[in-house]
DNA sequence: TATGAATGAGGCTTCATTCAT
DNA sequence: AATGAATGAAGCCTCATTCAT
């Protein structure tokens, strides 16, 4: 009718309507992209709606408001990453191998989930206000600590790990390197070149991270 | 930090008129706080202006637009941190002591400059678009690498550092831990408690970071 | 002209809600007046909105921005004038009578559509930038040339028109006089008095224009 | 000092200061370009000042305000065109040759002064408000009418011109074609192609205009 | 005669959200 | 369960103009 106007569009994409879960998923997928790309204030409900297979009204219908949508996005992305961590089976490995495997898996999963990283950065900009409000996110974090506790206990018992090895600190060490690797890639490579972010550079960095972590807790560790 | 005003920065619309440098400094001080707190899209020019000793109009007069102001804020905060790094004198120290000192200084300076951290996070959300545009930021980054190069060269020559020690990787290792410690404090402590962020916890973490970094490059390092 | 409102267009914020076409028409009617009166930069969106039966927000909803609104205004006014031209039936007239009729009709329609004239002037100030962007305006201009081509062909065939009579030049001759008569009335009458713009003066001018045009292409024309 | 800001510039171009007339001329030259290009509301005092060899303050010093500057621009451009007309000497020519010469000269002078044309268009958009205020413009317009009156008188006396030939109408006929040729070139060529505005097309049009004008008043005129 | 700094009003536009159906 | 139309508040920015020196 009036092709040049911006807001008054009209035609919906496909018609897989009448499937609430699919509609919600579709909204969340788009919203995840937009919030990860632009942040909470930077993302635009109109833009999200436009890219969606449904309408703006449905966003409000299902998620209440922009903040509600953001919170759902956050919870969904946290869940899926924690699921991934939970799938990691290290109970059968001896402590040092287990630690190595957990560290490498963390490094890799961060590299493979830049949207998660960006959303966590954004959430930190907001002082974790929204995950504090969440009722499901706190429940997700025990698994990884439990795993590390088991590894530490076994390692200390067998004498391969130093007695001051601490599960939480280990998680922090692993996470800091893995997170920063993705979160600060843009500014780091702008400042210092991208040599650490080539395939080769990333391989070296990954090895370094493992060495750092193991070196910090394994008795007599030699790279 | 707030060196340009001889009175507390809180007093409204008084004194210092007809002093362009002071006006600009005042604007930049407030804008730094707002951008660090709210991000680029989240910050509000009206709010910044209101907290300023001058008017909204002057922000545009001196900085052109919101993005221009943000870029100046970024440049100012990068400069002041790099100045701090440059002031660190480690040329006289033996390599391992020098590395320890650099690592501790980096850890501390990040803890003491949360605004810088937040602005760098925000800049990464924007894919480093604004520091890429900057003409002064790229010039600021050589100093720290030069220092680490000198330390590495001396350490390898004397045999205390491993031959694969690399200045850029060292900077990355130091930065990743120090940055993450501040940038992700909110989400990390929400997820895992704040035990690492008490005074005591920070002391332990600081020691761990030094051990990690030195362990990675010092021959036969024992914590 | 103002066919869409069933009540006088002056009444504020009443009736016709939930009637998009009427809302758009109402906006376009007011906007046409304002742009014709003040030009593109001189017109004021607030002012337009205020005179409208709807709100400023709806202008942006339907037309995107000020330039979008201006372009729609331009297209609407071009369309309505070309419609008028198309309604003129001269196919049955012998060539000289047809030419006379077309010239008189052009002269009259320009006199009766000062808004169109002003908008075309404004568009020329903008170097026709907006009609170049338009997808519908270029399509509107064939009709008048087709008519003149038919008249010329028949006139040359019967020997009443000179062999160098050219449809495009004829259109230009007719238009130049008719357009200038309205477009430059203000400066011309300020400079030389308004004797040509009284009813009597306009009658004389209209006759002169017909004589000029016919004199230029009719063989042995005598006024 | 602060290279990225828009308004806070600083360096003036050349230093031929202390010459009021030159400064005024310089301002008027630039202002003429800007007003002709953008119109009264579209032109920007900041922009004019920036392109000037002097400062914004001087514009206000010499011309009072934006409207004052516009009025001076208008007067200057009218004067210079009327000077040109006055320089045309046709007193010695026989009436038909004189008319031909005046028509051709008008056509040419319009083609060569597009800025004048644009300013007159703009002034008509403003309903000639500013030339009405002017005290010098009305005085400039007698010359051309006087010349045409002389030609008409002589022509009627010798019988070569029709008794209804009228100086004012002749001026109008000449002007309308000459003015429109320049003023509406943009929209006309967008609508109908630029064939009339090539060198060849303009030559044909110029001849046509002469034929139209002479045909309207010369007894038994044959092109 | 000249200038950089300063100003307030108001311009255009966008946003998240709600209404009526 | 779904939609196009509508909204008010507020956002960013620009303008012509004046001040202080």
Tab-separated table of N, CA, C and O (backbone and C1' of nucleotides) in Angstrom, chain F residues 10-21:
chain	number	residue	atom	x	y	z
F	10	DA	P	9.562	12.037	30.318
F	10	DA	O5'	10.798	11.825	29.342
F	10	DA	C5'	11.068	10.504	28.865
F	10	DA	C4'	11.971	10.608	27.668
F	10	DA	C3'	13.105	11.628	27.851
F	10	DA	O3'	14.284	11.007	27.415
F	10	DA	C1'	12.066	11.945	25.803
F	11	DG	P	15.619	11.348	28.049
F	11	DG	O5'	16.578	11.070	26.822
F	11	DG	C5'	16.438	9.840	26.103
F	11	DG	C4'	16.825	10.076	24.674
F	11	DG	C3'	17.974	11.067	24.516
F	11	DG	O3'	19.169	10.380	24.223
F	11	DG	C1'	16.200	11.539	22.979
F	12	DC	P	20.498	11.207	24.303
F	12	DC	O5'	20.540	11.775	22.818
F	12	DC	C5'	20.630	10.870	21.730
F	12	DC	C4'	20.657	11.673	20.448
F	12	DC	C3'	21.856	12.609	20.336
F	12	DC	O3'	22.385	12.459	19.024
F	12	DC	C1'	19.856	13.848	20.060
F	13	DC	P	23.776	13.162	18.657
F	13	DC	O5'	23.252	14.545	18.093
F	13	DC	C5'	22.385	14.511	16.955
F	13	DC	C4'	21.865	15.892	16.683
F	13	DC	C3'	22.929	16.952	16.466
F	13	DC	O3'	22.910	17.240	15.076
F	13	DC	C1'	21.107	17.770	17.770
F	14	DT	P	23.918	18.281	14.479
F	14	DT	O5'	23.016	19.583	14.303
F	14	DT	C5'	21.687	19.434	13.862
F	14	DT	C4'	21.093	20.811	13.701
F	14	DT	C3'	22.084	21.874	13.241
F	14	DT	O3'	21.423	22.640	12.247
F	14	DT	C1'	21.079	22.555	15.270
F	15	DC	P	22.200	23.682	11.443
F	15	DC	O5'	21.496	25.031	11.898
F	15	DC	C5'	20.081	25.055	11.967
F	15	DC	C4'	19.648	26.264	12.752
F	15	DC	C3'	20.549	27.470	12.591
F	15	DC	O3'	19.994	28.280	11.565
F	15	DC	C1'	19.912	27.147	14.879
F	16	DA	P	20.935	29.432	10.966
F	16	DA	O5'	20.525	30.674	11.883
F	16	DA	C5'	19.161	31.031	11.972
F	16	DA	C4'	18.946	31.938	13.160
F	16	DA	C3'	19.649	33.281	13.036
F	16	DA	O3'	18.789	34.288	13.558
F	16	DA	C1'	20.475	32.138	14.956
F	17	DT	P	19.251	35.780	13.478
F	17	DT	O5'	20.009	35.993	14.854
F	17	DT	C5'	19.284	35.765	16.058
F	17	DT	C4'	20.210	35.753	17.256
F	17	DT	C3'	21.080	37.004	17.434
F	17	DT	O3'	20.546	37.723	18.530
F	17	DT	C1'	22.210	35.007	18.054
F	18	DT	P	21.085	39.147	18.901
F	18	DT	O5'	22.032	38.866	20.162
F	18	DT	C5'	21.498	38.161	21.258
F	18	DT	C4'	22.605	37.916	22.271
F	18	DT	C3'	23.397	39.158	22.677
F	18	DT	O3'	23.533	39.085	24.090
F	18	DT	C1'	24.877	37.470	21.998
F	19	DC	P	24.006	40.351	24.893
F	19	DC	O5'	25.284	39.733	25.625
F	19	DC	C5'	25.227	38.387	26.031
F	19	DC	C4'	26.585	37.948	26.544
F	19	DC	C3'	27.412	39.063	27.183
F	19	DC	O3'	27.927	38.538	28.399
F	19	DC	C1'	28.658	38.017	25.459
F	20	DA	P	28.584	39.533	29.431
F	20	DA	O5'	30.135	39.270	29.189
F	20	DA	C5'	30.615	37.934	29.087
F	20	DA	C4'	32.108	37.954	28.869
F	20	DA	C3'	32.850	39.100	29.552
F	20	DA	O3'	34.103	38.592	29.984
F	20	DA	C1'	33.153	39.272	27.217
F	21	DT	P	35.150	39.540	30.678
F	21	DT	O5'	36.189	39.797	29.519
F	21	DT	C5'	36.757	38.676	28.857
F	21	DT	C4'	37.551	39.168	27.672
F	21	DT	C3'	38.510	40.323	27.987
F	21	DT	O3'	39.834	39.881	27.766
F	21	DT	C1'	37.363	40.667	25.937
